Short mmCIF file of C-alpha atoms in Angstrom, two decimals:
data_model
loop_
_atom_site.label_atom_id
_atom_site.label_comp_id
_atom_site.label_asym_id
_atom_site.label_seq_id
_atom_site.Cartn_x
_atom_site.Cartn_y
_atom_site.Cartn_z
CA MET A 90 -179.08 -178.58 -112.75
CA PRO A 91 -176.67 -175.87 -113.87
CA ARG A 92 -177.30 -173.25 -116.27
CA ARG A 93 -176.02 -173.87 -120.00
CA LYS A 94 -176.46 -170.63 -121.21
CA PRO A 95 -176.81 -167.97 -118.79
CA ILE A 96 -177.54 -164.46 -119.61
CA THR A 97 -175.34 -161.50 -118.96
CA LYS A 98 -176.91 -158.46 -116.84
CA LEU A 99 -175.74 -155.96 -114.25
CA GLY A 100 -177.72 -155.85 -111.14
CA VAL A 101 -180.02 -153.56 -110.26
CA PHE A 102 -177.43 -150.56 -109.44
CA GLY A 103 -175.21 -151.48 -112.23
CA LYS A 104 -172.38 -152.10 -110.10
CA TYR A 105 -172.00 -156.14 -110.56
CA ASP A 106 -172.76 -159.17 -112.69
CA GLN A 107 -175.82 -161.26 -111.83
CA ASN A 108 -174.72 -164.37 -114.11
CA PRO A 109 -170.77 -164.20 -113.44
CA GLU A 110 -170.47 -167.64 -115.11
CA GLN A 111 -169.68 -166.12 -118.34
CA ALA A 112 -167.70 -162.97 -117.06
CA VAL A 113 -164.42 -164.93 -117.26
CA GLU A 114 -164.96 -166.07 -120.58
CA ASN A 115 -166.34 -162.46 -121.60
CA TYR A 116 -162.80 -161.10 -120.23
CA PHE A 117 -160.65 -162.98 -122.13
CA GLU A 118 -162.53 -162.80 -125.30
CA SER A 119 -162.54 -159.08 -124.98
CA LYS A 120 -158.44 -159.05 -124.26
CA LEU A 121 -157.84 -161.49 -127.09
CA ASN A 122 -160.14 -159.52 -129.82
CA ASN A 123 -158.52 -156.06 -127.99
CA LYS A 124 -161.98 -154.32 -127.51
CA CYS A 125 -163.70 -153.38 -124.38
CA TYR A 126 -166.66 -155.90 -123.55
CA ILE A 127 -169.70 -153.62 -123.30
CA ASN A 128 -172.53 -155.20 -120.98
CA VAL A 129 -176.11 -154.32 -121.88
CA PRO A 130 -178.14 -152.61 -119.05
CA GLY A 131 -181.32 -153.80 -118.14
CA TRP A 132 -184.51 -152.31 -118.75
CA ASP A 133 -184.51 -150.96 -114.95
CA VAL A 134 -181.04 -149.84 -114.82
CA ALA A 135 -180.60 -146.10 -115.45
CA ARG A 136 -178.27 -145.55 -118.16
CA ASN A 137 -174.57 -144.10 -117.86
CA GLY A 138 -173.92 -142.17 -121.13
CA PHE A 139 -173.89 -139.05 -122.29
CA GLU A 140 -177.40 -137.58 -121.93
CA LEU A 141 -177.43 -138.61 -118.08
CA LYS A 142 -173.79 -136.43 -117.89
CA GLY A 143 -175.75 -133.54 -120.14
CA ILE A 144 -178.78 -133.66 -117.59
CA HIS A 145 -176.39 -133.86 -114.92
CA ASN A 146 -174.37 -130.64 -116.27
CA ASP A 147 -177.40 -128.85 -117.00
CA ARG A 148 -178.47 -129.16 -113.63
CA GLU A 149 -175.04 -128.29 -111.94
CA TYR A 150 -174.97 -125.21 -114.36
CA MET A 151 -178.48 -124.06 -113.21
CA GLU A 152 -177.39 -124.13 -109.52
CA ILE A 153 -174.29 -122.45 -110.16
CA THR A 154 -176.18 -119.93 -112.12
CA LYS A 155 -178.48 -119.13 -109.18
CA GLU A 156 -175.85 -119.42 -106.72
CA GLN A 157 -173.92 -117.05 -108.71
CA HIS A 158 -176.63 -114.21 -108.98
CA ARG A 159 -177.31 -115.03 -105.21
CA MET A 160 -173.41 -114.35 -104.52
CA ARG A 161 -173.61 -111.19 -106.91
CA GLU A 162 -176.44 -109.83 -105.01
CA GLN A 163 -174.50 -110.35 -101.90
CA ALA A 164 -171.52 -109.15 -103.01
CA GLN A 165 -173.22 -105.77 -103.90
CA ARG A 166 -174.72 -105.61 -100.18
CA GLN A 167 -171.28 -106.32 -99.09
CA VAL A 168 -169.56 -103.52 -100.98
CA VAL A 169 -171.96 -101.18 -99.98
CA THR A 170 -171.25 -102.58 -96.18
CA ASN A 171 -167.64 -102.72 -96.82
CA ARG A 172 -167.73 -98.80 -97.90
CA LYS A 173 -169.62 -97.88 -94.93
CA ARG A 174 -167.37 -100.09 -92.92
CA LEU A 175 -164.12 -98.28 -94.67
CA GLU A 176 -166.00 -94.89 -94.40
CA GLN A 177 -166.29 -95.34 -90.72
CA THR A 178 -162.72 -96.92 -90.04
CA THR A 179 -161.46 -93.77 -91.84
CA GLU A 180 -163.03 -91.61 -89.69
CA LEU A 181 -162.00 -93.90 -86.58
CA LEU A 182 -158.34 -94.15 -88.08
CA GLN A 183 -158.24 -89.99 -88.36
CA ARG A 184 -159.82 -89.40 -84.90
CA MET A 185 -157.15 -92.03 -83.50
CA ARG A 186 -154.35 -90.16 -85.04
CA ALA A 187 -155.36 -87.15 -83.79
CA GLU A 188 -155.73 -88.47 -80.60
CA PHE A 189 -152.23 -90.41 -80.87
CA VAL A 190 -150.56 -87.02 -82.00
CA GLU A 191 -151.94 -85.35 -78.74
CA LEU A 192 -151.01 -88.47 -76.88
CA ASN A 193 -147.31 -88.44 -78.17
CA ASP A 194 -147.34 -84.64 -77.10
CA PHE A 195 -148.46 -85.44 -74.07
CA LEU A 196 -146.11 -88.11 -73.33
CA LYS A 197 -143.51 -86.28 -74.86
CA ASP A 198 -144.26 -83.51 -72.28
CA CYS A 199 -144.34 -85.90 -69.53
CA GLU A 200 -140.93 -87.13 -70.61
CA MET A 201 -139.49 -83.82 -70.90
CA LYS A 202 -141.23 -82.72 -67.30
CA GLU A 203 -139.88 -86.05 -65.65
CA GLN A 204 -136.25 -85.68 -67.42
CA GLY A 205 -136.49 -81.92 -65.97
CA ALA A 206 -137.47 -83.29 -62.79
CA LEU A 207 -134.63 -86.01 -62.76
CA ASP A 208 -132.30 -83.26 -63.35
CA THR A 209 -133.49 -81.20 -60.77
CA VAL A 210 -133.68 -84.01 -58.17
CA LYS A 211 -130.13 -84.86 -59.38
CA ARG A 212 -128.90 -81.20 -59.06
CA GLU A 213 -130.11 -80.83 -55.52
CA LYS A 214 -128.77 -84.13 -54.40
CA GLU A 215 -125.52 -83.01 -55.70
CA LYS A 216 -125.93 -79.85 -54.16
CA HIS A 217 -127.07 -81.73 -50.69
CA VAL A 218 -124.08 -83.71 -50.84
CA GLN A 219 -121.77 -80.20 -51.30
CA TYR A 220 -123.92 -78.55 -48.54
CA GLU A 221 -122.97 -81.89 -46.50
CA GLU A 222 -119.56 -81.80 -46.99
CA LYS A 223 -119.25 -78.11 -46.59
CA ILE A 224 -121.00 -78.53 -43.25
CA ALA A 225 -118.71 -81.30 -42.15
CA GLN A 226 -115.71 -78.96 -43.03
CA LEU A 227 -117.32 -76.44 -41.18
CA GLU A 228 -117.20 -78.53 -38.64
CA SER A 229 -113.84 -79.73 -38.64
CA ASP A 230 -112.62 -76.23 -38.72
CA LEU A 231 -114.74 -75.15 -35.79
CA GLU A 232 -113.51 -78.02 -33.79
CA GLN A 233 -109.96 -77.36 -35.10
CA LEU A 234 -110.63 -73.42 -33.80
CA ASP A 235 -112.00 -74.36 -30.68
CA GLU A 236 -108.67 -76.44 -30.19
CA PHE A 237 -106.74 -73.49 -31.21
CA VAL A 238 -108.58 -71.43 -28.80
CA VAL A 239 -107.74 -73.60 -25.91
CA LYS A 240 -104.34 -73.89 -27.25
CA TYR A 241 -104.00 -70.36 -27.81
CA GLU A 242 -105.12 -69.29 -24.06
CA GLU A 243 -103.06 -71.87 -22.88
CA THR A 244 -100.00 -70.50 -24.30
CA ILE A 245 -101.20 -66.60 -23.39
CA ASN A 246 -101.36 -68.16 -19.66
CA GLN A 247 -97.78 -70.00 -20.24
CA PHE A 248 -96.37 -66.79 -21.83
CA GLU A 249 -97.97 -63.95 -19.18
CA PRO A 250 -94.90 -64.32 -16.45
CA PHE A 251 -92.62 -63.59 -20.02
CA GLU A 252 -94.49 -60.60 -20.85
CA LYS A 253 -94.50 -59.25 -17.26
CA VAL A 254 -90.52 -59.57 -17.24
CA MET A 255 -90.17 -57.73 -20.74
CA GLU A 256 -92.58 -55.12 -19.55
CA GLN A 257 -90.63 -54.81 -16.46
CA THR A 258 -87.45 -54.99 -18.08
CA ILE A 259 -88.58 -52.09 -20.35
CA ALA A 260 -89.47 -50.17 -17.62
CA GLU A 261 -86.10 -50.36 -15.92
CA SER A 262 -83.60 -50.28 -18.92
CA LYS A 263 -83.15 -46.94 -20.93
CA THR A 264 -82.23 -48.71 -23.90
CA TYR A 265 -85.81 -50.08 -25.07
CA GLU A 266 -88.50 -47.75 -25.03
CA THR A 267 -91.17 -49.77 -26.34
CA MET A 268 -92.22 -53.72 -26.51
CA GLN A 269 -91.58 -53.81 -30.46
CA ASP A 270 -87.94 -52.35 -29.93
CA LEU A 271 -87.39 -55.23 -27.44
CA ILE A 272 -88.58 -57.65 -29.81
CA GLN A 273 -86.73 -56.61 -32.86
CA ARG A 274 -83.45 -56.68 -30.89
CA CYS A 275 -84.23 -60.42 -29.47
CA ASP A 276 -85.21 -61.38 -33.24
CA SER A 277 -81.59 -59.81 -34.12
CA LEU A 278 -79.82 -61.68 -31.52
CA LEU A 279 -81.70 -64.91 -32.87
CA LEU A 280 -80.82 -64.23 -36.53
CA ALA A 281 -77.45 -63.72 -35.19
CA GLN A 282 -77.46 -67.08 -33.42
CA VAL A 283 -78.45 -68.84 -36.31
CA GLU A 284 -76.32 -67.21 -38.67
CA ILE A 285 -73.54 -68.17 -35.88
CA SER A 286 -75.01 -71.92 -36.00
CA ALA A 287 -74.85 -71.77 -39.75
CA VAL A 288 -71.22 -70.60 -39.68
CA GLU A 289 -70.34 -73.15 -37.07
CA GLN A 290 -71.96 -75.89 -38.83
CA GLN A 291 -69.97 -74.63 -42.07
CA LYS A 292 -66.29 -74.47 -40.40
CA ILE A 293 -67.29 -78.22 -38.85
CA GLN A 294 -68.12 -79.53 -42.17
CA GLU A 295 -64.66 -77.80 -43.84
CA ILE A 296 -62.80 -79.24 -40.51
CA GLU A 297 -64.60 -82.55 -41.31
CA GLU A 298 -63.70 -82.36 -45.07
CA ILE A 299 -60.25 -81.33 -44.30
CA ARG A 300 -59.95 -84.24 -41.47
CA GLN A 301 -61.37 -86.61 -44.63
CA ASN A 302 -58.72 -85.22 -47.04
CA LEU A 303 -55.92 -86.12 -44.32
CA PHE A 304 -57.21 -89.64 -43.76
CA LYS A 305 -57.27 -90.29 -47.07
CA ALA A 306 -53.66 -89.03 -47.85
CA THR A 307 -52.64 -90.66 -44.76
CA LYS A 308 -54.34 -93.90 -46.20
CA THR A 309 -52.63 -93.18 -49.50
CA ALA A 310 -49.23 -92.76 -48.17
CA LEU A 311 -49.73 -95.78 -46.06
CA HIS A 312 -50.36 -97.73 -48.91
CA ILE A 313 -47.54 -96.22 -50.86
CA ILE A 314 -45.22 -97.05 -47.66
CA THR A 315 -46.84 -100.31 -47.65
CA GLY A 316 -46.04 -100.92 -51.68
CA LEU A 317 -42.36 -99.30 -51.40
CA ASN A 318 -41.60 -101.82 -48.08
CA ASN A 319 -42.87 -104.83 -50.17
CA ASP A 320 -40.55 -103.62 -53.14
CA LEU A 321 -37.79 -102.90 -51.08
CA SER A 322 -38.61 -106.52 -49.51
CA GLU A 323 -38.63 -107.48 -53.25
CA LEU A 324 -35.30 -106.18 -53.79
CA LEU A 325 -33.42 -107.49 -50.82
CA THR A 326 -34.70 -110.85 -51.72
CA GLN A 327 -33.28 -109.97 -55.40
CA TYR A 328 -30.02 -108.83 -54.02
CA VAL A 329 -29.51 -111.68 -51.71
CA ALA A 330 -30.13 -114.19 -54.60
CA ALA A 331 -27.94 -112.23 -56.87
CA LYS A 332 -25.28 -112.11 -54.08
CA GLU A 333 -25.60 -115.81 -53.59
CA GLU A 334 -25.20 -116.13 -57.63
CA GLY A 335 -22.54 -113.89 -57.63
CA LEU A 336 -20.51 -115.96 -54.81
CA ARG A 337 -21.36 -119.23 -56.66
CA TRP A 338 -19.92 -117.76 -60.18
CA GLU A 339 -16.98 -116.32 -58.07
CA LYS A 340 -16.29 -119.59 -56.65
CA SER A 341 -16.37 -121.20 -60.38
CA VAL A 342 -13.88 -118.39 -61.91
CA THR A 343 -11.73 -119.00 -58.72
CA VAL A 344 -11.74 -122.95 -59.60
CA VAL A 345 -11.43 -121.83 -63.64
CA LYS A 346 -8.56 -119.66 -62.54
CA SER A 347 -6.66 -122.19 -60.52
CA TYR A 348 -7.24 -124.81 -63.02
CA MET A 349 -5.76 -122.26 -65.63
CA VAL A 350 -2.53 -121.53 -63.67
CA GLU A 351 -1.95 -124.92 -62.92
CA ASN A 352 -2.54 -126.10 -66.35
CA GLU A 353 -0.71 -123.14 -68.19
CA SER A 354 2.99 -125.17 -68.55
CA SER A 355 0.87 -127.75 -70.52
CA ILE A 356 -1.14 -125.22 -72.60
CA ASN A 357 1.95 -123.74 -73.81
CA CYS A 358 3.35 -126.69 -74.39
CA LEU A 359 0.59 -127.89 -76.22
CA LEU A 360 0.36 -124.65 -78.16
CA ASP A 361 4.47 -125.11 -79.05
CA ALA A 362 3.58 -128.45 -80.33
CA ILE A 363 0.82 -127.66 -82.46
CA ASN A 364 2.84 -124.55 -83.95
CA HIS A 365 5.72 -126.90 -84.81
CA VAL A 366 3.70 -129.63 -86.45
CA TYR A 367 2.02 -126.55 -88.74
CA ILE A 368 5.52 -125.19 -89.39
CA LEU A 369 6.55 -129.06 -90.50
CA LEU A 370 3.59 -129.30 -92.61
CA ARG A 371 3.94 -126.06 -94.35
CA LYS A 372 7.89 -126.78 -94.92
CA ARG A 373 6.78 -130.29 -96.18
CA ARG A 374 4.61 -128.48 -98.51
CA GLY A 375 7.51 -126.15 -99.77
CA SER A 376 5.66 -122.91 -98.57
CA GLN A 377 6.47 -120.53 -95.44
CA PRO A 378 3.90 -120.45 -92.47
CA LYS A 379 1.73 -118.10 -92.85
CA ALA A 380 -0.10 -118.13 -89.30
CA PRO A 381 1.48 -117.05 -86.08
CA ARG A 382 1.79 -118.83 -83.01
CA GLY A 383 -1.29 -117.23 -81.15
CA ASP A 384 -3.77 -118.19 -84.35
CA VAL A 385 -4.27 -121.55 -83.09
CA GLU A 386 -7.36 -122.11 -85.10
CA THR A 387 -6.18 -121.29 -88.30
CA GLN A 388 -2.76 -124.02 -87.43
CA LEU A 389 -5.63 -126.67 -86.57
CA ASP A 390 -7.33 -126.30 -89.64
CA HIS A 391 -4.49 -126.46 -91.86
CA ILE A 392 -3.40 -129.55 -89.77
CA LYS A 393 -6.78 -131.29 -89.90
CA GLU A 394 -6.73 -130.50 -93.69
CA GLU A 395 -3.09 -131.84 -94.43
CA ILE A 396 -4.28 -135.21 -92.39
CA GLU A 397 -7.40 -135.75 -94.22
CA ILE A 398 -5.09 -135.68 -97.39
CA LEU A 399 -2.68 -138.02 -95.99
CA HIS A 400 -5.68 -140.46 -95.01
CA GLU A 401 -7.01 -140.37 -98.59
CA VAL A 402 -3.41 -140.98 -99.95
CA ARG A 403 -3.47 -144.03 -97.53
CA ARG A 404 -7.14 -144.78 -98.42
CA LEU A 405 -6.07 -145.13 -102.15
CA ALA A 406 -2.79 -146.83 -101.78
CA ALA A 407 -4.85 -149.75 -100.07
CA ALA A 408 -7.19 -149.84 -102.32
CA LYS A 409 -4.45 -149.80 -105.15
CA LEU A 410 -2.24 -152.39 -103.03
CA ARG A 411 -5.90 -154.80 -102.78
CA ASN A 412 -6.92 -154.37 -106.65
CA GLU A 413 -3.20 -154.26 -108.09
CA GLY A 414 -0.85 -156.16 -105.90
CA HIS A 415 1.38 -153.19 -105.85
CA SER A 416 1.81 -149.80 -103.92
CA LEU A 417 1.84 -146.37 -104.94
CA CYS A 418 5.79 -146.80 -104.45
CA ALA A 419 5.92 -149.42 -107.11
CA GLU A 420 4.66 -146.68 -109.96
CA LYS A 421 8.58 -145.33 -109.79
CA GLY A 422 10.03 -148.84 -110.54
CA THR A 423 11.52 -148.91 -106.72
CA GLN A 424 9.63 -152.06 -105.81
CA ARG A 425 6.90 -154.27 -106.65
CA ARG A 426 5.21 -156.85 -104.67
CA LYS A 427 2.67 -159.65 -104.84
CA THR A 428 -0.26 -160.38 -103.17
CA ALA A 429 0.20 -162.92 -100.54
CA LEU A 430 -2.00 -166.00 -100.85
#
């Protein structure tokens, strides 16, 4: 049979409700009343209030105080220990510093000694290389000297007969007294031969220069002669062409002369006719002729002017006859004509 009015109480540990039937109702009631629902603890459940918190705080304070005293005592003991350790560390540091200084000086001395040793080794190596080069040079010099000695001995053996000949020459000759005189005379002859050779080369060079100049002059003259020959050929060609042109003009002049001789009489007749016409026209004008017989141009100009005047008069007469039906002669009352229809 279900319980109608169950009580609300917490469990032994106060974590859950032993009668949860009313929990939902209490929750909504507290929510509607805007109040926190307080579950009254049971008689066998420890209270969770300020008294319990105070008890816990006192207990924690006592424990913390004891721990503080213990840690203070331990700190004092640690301070003494640390001071002793600091003094020991300071002494050790001073001792190590002194040892470090000594070690540093020792290392510097070692480094200096090492550098000095390296420099010494380097100098010794350089000296060794120089000595080797000098030894090699001396060996090569000795080899060259040995070769020179061999060649010198060979030369002596080669020139020994000449020496004997020179000694025999000095003994037999009255000009040379010593070997030095003979050698000086030979040197003089050699120098003279050298000078003669130099003069000979100079003369040969001068002759070569003269030959070159002659060759250049000959070449230049040949070019000039060739140019003159070319000019002469051109002039001959021009002369032949001019001669041919002169012959053609001479032929033309001959033809003209023959034509003039043949037509001279007709020309004279024509000139006489021109002069006669000119005189008639001047007389018709009632003036004396001014141009002589030989001035044909003036006479022809005058004749041309008179002919133009006559043509103009004829044109005017034809126009008057065509327009008015009578000629210029009717103006004086001599004749009247009508236009033929």
